[in-house]
Amino acid sequence: MSSYLFDTPEIQSIPVKGEDAQYPINRIFCVGRNYAAHAAEMGVEVDREAPFYFTKSPSANLASGSTIPYPLGTENYHYEMELVLVIGKPAFRVSVAEAGDKIYAYGCGLDMTRRDLQLAARAKQRPWDLGKDVEDSAVFAPLTKAAELGELGAQRIHLEVNGEVKQDAHLRDLIHNVYEIVADLSKYYHLVPGDVIMTGTPAGVGPVVAGDKITGGVDGLEPIELTIGAPE
Ligand code: MN
């Protein structure tokens, strides 16, 4: 057994409905602009050829139900409600038809974003890390095993701030569906159990302020909740 100079980081994980054991997080991939109406509100064209990705550090993981301080370095912190899928079997160069077998579970997620810093980076053609890889910005509700959710499409995906509906769409509105995403990402990565994919957000993104309570859901999945506190 190796010894380490410092305490090792704790393993990040997400609860699974009906299981005592947690789903351990290896990597967090995020899909950009995967709903046409959201791409339009961001002022950009949708790329229907292939998805594109950015990542968040596993240490950005935060359990649904948490309260966080308003984050550092932003004046425009945005919510993004997303369908999340998690990988359950190794997947490398899989076809769209093979992809479903690799998905262990689905859940609700929030891809919290420093929108001011993301847009500034975009304008300068710089990476999005300061905007997207924010501490406590990958919020996950407990997962539901894939077989329990059934066919994807008709489910509503929605988010409210202080009870007011801000995002309201259906999973059929995804430009690249979950199978296409897994197949495409497996061209670039050896996907393994522990890999988490946030599939993109519908239209209606917007800012939160200290004191706001975010709630969201996808039909058939466990709901998600996040409260924004005063800044540090
Ligand atoms: Mn997103």
Tab-separated table of C-alpha atoms and ligand atoms in Angstrom:
chain	number	residue	atom	x	y	z
A	1	MET	CA	0.000	0.000	0.000
A	2	SER	CA	1.300	3.467	-0.926
A	3	SER	CA	1.667	6.145	1.651
A	4	TYR	CA	0.919	9.769	0.843
A	5	LEU	CA	2.416	13.045	1.990
A	6	PHE	CA	-1.005	14.542	2.709
A	7	ASP	CA	-4.444	13.230	3.578
A	8	THR	CA	-5.992	11.875	0.368
A	9	PRO	CA	-9.193	13.504	-0.937
A	10	GLU	CA	-12.378	11.719	0.014
A	11	ILE	CA	-14.082	9.691	-2.701
A	12	GLN	CA	-17.002	11.668	-4.094
A	13	SER	CA	-20.258	9.767	-4.552
A	14	ILE	CA	-23.975	9.967	-5.260
A	15	PRO	CA	-26.717	7.996	-3.422
A	16	VAL	CA	-28.707	5.430	-5.424
A	17	LYS	CA	-32.396	4.857	-4.678
A	18	GLY	CA	-32.862	1.388	-3.160
A	19	GLU	CA	-29.132	0.778	-2.552
A	20	ASP	CA	-27.122	1.162	0.645
A	21	ALA	CA	-23.932	1.600	-1.389
A	22	GLN	CA	-23.172	4.894	-3.117
A	23	TYR	CA	-22.215	5.467	-6.769
A	24	PRO	CA	-18.539	6.610	-6.678
A	25	ILE	CA	-17.638	9.466	-9.040
A	26	ASN	CA	-14.651	9.049	-11.363
A	27	ARG	CA	-15.159	11.930	-13.852
A	28	ILE	CA	-17.897	14.463	-14.606
A	29	PHE	CA	-18.510	15.240	-18.297
A	30	CYS	CA	-20.993	17.933	-19.315
A	31	VAL	CA	-22.673	18.436	-22.698
A	32	GLY	CA	-23.007	22.012	-23.969
A	33	ARG	CA	-25.974	23.429	-25.921
A	34	ASN	CA	-28.055	20.282	-26.146
A	35	TYR	CA	-31.480	21.963	-26.318
A	36	ALA	CA	-32.177	24.239	-29.313
A	37	ALA	CA	-34.097	26.848	-27.318
A	38	HIS	CA	-31.220	27.161	-24.810
A	39	ALA	CA	-28.625	27.544	-27.572
A	40	ALA	CA	-30.807	30.311	-29.036
A	41	GLU	CA	-31.033	32.159	-25.706
A	42	MET	CA	-27.219	31.944	-25.456
A	43	GLY	CA	-26.975	33.526	-28.905
A	44	VAL	CA	-25.268	30.582	-30.583
A	45	GLU	CA	-26.035	28.075	-33.308
A	46	VAL	CA	-26.827	24.495	-32.411
A	47	ASP	CA	-24.368	21.929	-33.737
A	48	ARG	CA	-26.479	18.942	-34.731
A	49	GLU	CA	-23.461	17.050	-36.087
A	50	ALA	CA	-21.998	16.115	-32.726
A	51	PRO	CA	-22.181	17.118	-29.050
A	52	PHE	CA	-19.374	19.092	-27.419
A	53	TYR	CA	-18.144	18.740	-23.873
A	54	PHE	CA	-16.548	20.389	-20.908
A	55	THR	CA	-15.733	18.841	-17.540
A	56	LYS	CA	-16.128	19.509	-13.855
A	57	SER	CA	-13.829	18.169	-11.140
A	58	PRO	CA	-15.310	15.317	-9.075
A	59	SER	CA	-14.594	17.501	-6.034
A	60	ALA	CA	-17.283	19.922	-7.325
A	61	ASN	CA	-19.844	17.266	-6.294
A	62	LEU	CA	-22.544	18.494	-3.902
A	63	ALA	CA	-25.535	16.591	-2.531
A	64	SER	CA	-29.041	17.774	-3.321
A	65	GLY	CA	-30.577	19.527	-0.328
A	66	SER	CA	-27.401	21.437	0.504
A	67	THR	CA	-27.049	25.125	1.268
A	68	ILE	CA	-23.952	26.864	-0.165
A	69	PRO	CA	-22.582	30.374	0.187
A	70	TYR	CA	-23.013	32.534	-2.933
A	71	PRO	CA	-19.825	31.546	-4.815
A	72	LEU	CA	-16.574	33.421	-5.231
A	73	GLY	CA	-15.668	35.637	-8.162
A	74	THR	CA	-19.053	36.041	-9.842
A	75	GLU	CA	-21.928	38.476	-9.959
A	76	ASN	CA	-24.058	36.304	-12.231
A	77	TYR	CA	-24.359	32.784	-10.814
A	78	HIS	CA	-26.779	30.731	-12.945
A	79	TYR	CA	-28.776	27.552	-12.475
A	80	GLU	CA	-28.903	24.898	-15.210
A	81	MET	CA	-31.287	21.981	-14.634
A	82	GLU	CA	-30.078	18.783	-16.328
A	83	LEU	CA	-30.767	15.094	-16.831
A	84	VAL	CA	-27.737	13.165	-15.562
A	85	LEU	CA	-26.702	9.667	-16.624
A	86	VAL	CA	-24.046	7.513	-15.000
A	87	ILE	CA	-22.000	4.748	-16.607
A	88	GLY	CA	-22.214	1.202	-15.208
A	89	LYS	CA	-19.987	-0.810	-17.575
A	90	PRO	CA	-16.819	-0.024	-19.532
A	91	ALA	CA	-17.698	1.680	-22.830
A	92	PHE	CA	-15.165	2.307	-25.590
A	93	ARG	CA	-16.152	2.916	-29.224
A	94	VAL	CA	-19.692	1.698	-28.578
A	95	SER	CA	-22.492	2.166	-31.103
A	96	VAL	CA	-25.686	4.063	-30.331
A	97	ALA	CA	-27.470	0.676	-30.179
A	98	GLU	CA	-24.950	-0.642	-27.622
A	99	ALA	CA	-24.917	2.495	-25.461
A	100	GLY	CA	-28.044	1.832	-23.388
A	101	ASP	CA	-26.491	-1.276	-21.845
A	102	LYS	CA	-23.671	0.886	-20.448
A	103	ILE	CA	-25.957	3.283	-18.550
A	104	TYR	CA	-26.439	2.305	-14.891
A	105	ALA	CA	-28.804	5.026	-13.699
A	106	TYR	CA	-30.262	8.476	-14.254
A	107	GLY	CA	-30.692	11.431	-11.950
A	108	CYS	CA	-31.402	15.127	-11.670
A	109	GLY	CA	-28.425	17.484	-11.675
A	110	LEU	CA	-27.650	21.180	-11.473
A	111	ASP	CA	-24.743	22.499	-13.573
A	112	MET	CA	-24.241	25.704	-11.595
A	113	THR	CA	-22.333	28.267	-13.664
A	114	ARG	CA	-20.518	31.576	-13.225
A	115	ARG	CA	-22.171	32.949	-16.365
A	116	ASP	CA	-20.216	36.203	-16.378
A	117	LEU	CA	-16.900	34.348	-16.359
A	118	GLN	CA	-18.071	31.726	-18.873
A	119	LEU	CA	-19.175	34.406	-21.353
A	120	ALA	CA	-15.989	36.423	-20.848
A	121	ALA	CA	-13.944	33.294	-21.571
A	122	ARG	CA	-16.088	32.478	-24.600
A	123	ALA	CA	-15.586	36.006	-25.995
A	124	LYS	CA	-11.808	35.660	-25.649
A	125	GLN	CA	-11.845	32.074	-26.982
A	126	ARG	CA	-10.452	30.816	-23.688
A	127	PRO	CA	-11.413	27.630	-21.816
A	128	TRP	CA	-14.528	27.685	-19.634
A	129	ASP	CA	-13.007	26.316	-16.439
A	130	LEU	CA	-13.483	29.416	-14.273
A	131	GLY	CA	-17.095	29.620	-15.403
A	132	LYS	CA	-17.950	25.952	-15.121
A	133	ASP	CA	-15.552	24.088	-12.835
A	134	VAL	CA	-16.800	25.909	-9.762
A	135	GLU	CA	-16.566	24.477	-6.235
A	136	ASP	CA	-19.904	22.910	-5.184
A	137	SER	CA	-21.288	23.429	-8.714
A	138	ALA	CA	-22.128	19.818	-9.628
A	139	VAL	CA	-25.270	19.132	-7.614
A	140	PHE	CA	-26.787	15.653	-7.795
A	141	ALA	CA	-30.030	14.165	-6.517
A	142	PRO	CA	-30.155	10.432	-5.644
A	143	LEU	CA	-29.920	8.238	-8.774
A	144	THR	CA	-32.628	5.921	-10.133
A	145	LYS	CA	-31.590	2.733	-11.937
A	146	ALA	CA	-32.104	2.931	-15.698
A	147	ALA	CA	-34.584	0.059	-15.887
A	148	GLU	CA	-36.930	1.869	-13.478
A	149	LEU	CA	-37.205	4.955	-15.664
A	150	GLY	CA	-38.201	3.200	-18.882
A	151	GLU	CA	-38.154	4.865	-22.278
A	152	LEU	CA	-36.911	8.447	-22.313
A	153	GLY	CA	-38.749	11.220	-24.118
A	154	ALA	CA	-42.100	12.176	-22.662
A	155	GLN	CA	-40.692	13.100	-19.225
A	156	ARG	CA	-40.927	16.750	-18.213
A	157	ILE	CA	-37.727	18.444	-17.006
A	158	HIS	CA	-38.284	21.577	-14.948
A	159	LEU	CA	-36.722	23.997	-12.466
A	160	GLU	CA	-38.171	26.578	-10.115
A	161	VAL	CA	-36.596	29.421	-8.138
A	162	ASN	CA	-38.552	30.197	-4.952
A	163	GLY	CA	-41.438	28.208	-6.441
A	164	GLU	CA	-41.586	30.154	-9.732
A	165	VAL	CA	-41.095	27.995	-12.840
A	166	LYS	CA	-38.014	29.064	-14.820
A	167	GLN	CA	-37.193	26.034	-16.981
A	168	ASP	CA	-39.823	23.722	-18.459
A	169	ALA	CA	-39.146	21.265	-21.286
A	170	HIS	CA	-39.242	17.555	-22.111
A	171	LEU	CA	-36.464	15.001	-22.553
A	172	ARG	CA	-37.515	14.560	-26.180
A	173	ASP	CA	-36.195	18.102	-26.728
A	174	LEU	CA	-32.589	16.862	-26.276
A	175	ILE	CA	-30.734	17.394	-29.571
A	176	HIS	CA	-28.309	14.540	-28.895
A	177	ASN	CA	-30.069	11.822	-26.886
A	178	VAL	CA	-28.414	9.875	-24.075
A	179	TYR	CA	-27.391	6.970	-26.333
A	180	GLU	CA	-25.848	9.289	-28.919
A	181	ILE	CA	-23.929	11.096	-26.175
A	182	VAL	CA	-22.476	7.878	-24.706
A	183	ALA	CA	-21.558	6.569	-28.170
A	184	ASP	CA	-19.915	9.851	-29.169
A	185	LEU	CA	-18.008	10.343	-25.895
A	186	SER	CA	-16.740	6.740	-26.112
A	187	LYS	CA	-14.828	7.716	-29.267
A	188	TYR	CA	-12.637	9.990	-27.144
A	189	TYR	CA	-12.540	8.308	-23.735
A	190	HIS	CA	-12.472	4.813	-22.298
A	191	LEU	CA	-15.641	5.321	-20.271
A	192	VAL	CA	-15.759	3.360	-17.027
A	193	PRO	CA	-18.166	2.900	-14.115
A	194	GLY	CA	-17.955	6.111	-12.112
A	195	ASP	CA	-18.171	8.380	-15.149
A	196	VAL	CA	-21.046	10.845	-14.817
A	197	ILE	CA	-22.512	12.755	-17.772
A	198	MET	CA	-24.627	15.905	-17.421
A	199	THR	CA	-26.647	16.056	-20.642
A	200	GLY	CA	-27.277	19.800	-21.027
A	201	THR	CA	-29.904	22.292	-19.936
A	202	PRO	CA	-33.174	23.503	-21.486
A	203	ALA	CA	-34.001	27.170	-22.086
A	204	GLY	CA	-34.751	29.532	-19.223
A	205	VAL	CA	-31.389	29.713	-17.436
A	206	GLY	CA	-30.947	32.683	-15.145
A	207	PRO	CA	-29.301	34.096	-12.032
A	208	VAL	CA	-29.794	33.376	-8.366
A	209	VAL	CA	-29.093	35.590	-5.380
A	210	ALA	CA	-28.452	34.910	-1.708
A	211	GLY	CA	-31.586	33.515	-0.095
A	212	ASP	CA	-32.907	31.807	-3.227
A	213	LYS	CA	-34.106	28.209	-3.123
A	214	ILE	CA	-33.796	26.178	-6.332
A	215	THR	CA	-35.982	23.114	-6.864
A	216	GLY	CA	-36.176	20.912	-9.933
A	217	GLY	CA	-37.186	17.572	-11.276
A	218	VAL	CA	-37.544	15.121	-14.113
A	219	ASP	CA	-40.661	12.921	-14.175
A	220	GLY	CA	-39.797	9.528	-12.664
A	221	LEU	CA	-36.601	10.682	-10.930
A	222	GLU	CA	-35.815	11.932	-7.440
A	223	PRO	CA	-36.210	15.738	-7.200
A	224	ILE	CA	-33.321	18.127	-6.606
A	225	GLU	CA	-32.936	21.120	-4.319
A	226	LEU	CA	-30.248	23.751	-3.609
A	227	THR	CA	-30.298	26.823	-1.376
A	228	ILE	CA	-28.010	29.809	-1.929
A	229	GLY	CA	-26.766	31.491	1.226
A	230	ALA	CA	-24.916	34.733	1.920
A	231	PRO	CA	-21.448	35.102	0.362
A	232	GLU	CA	-18.395	34.131	2.437
B	1	MN	MN	-24.973	22.712	-18.527
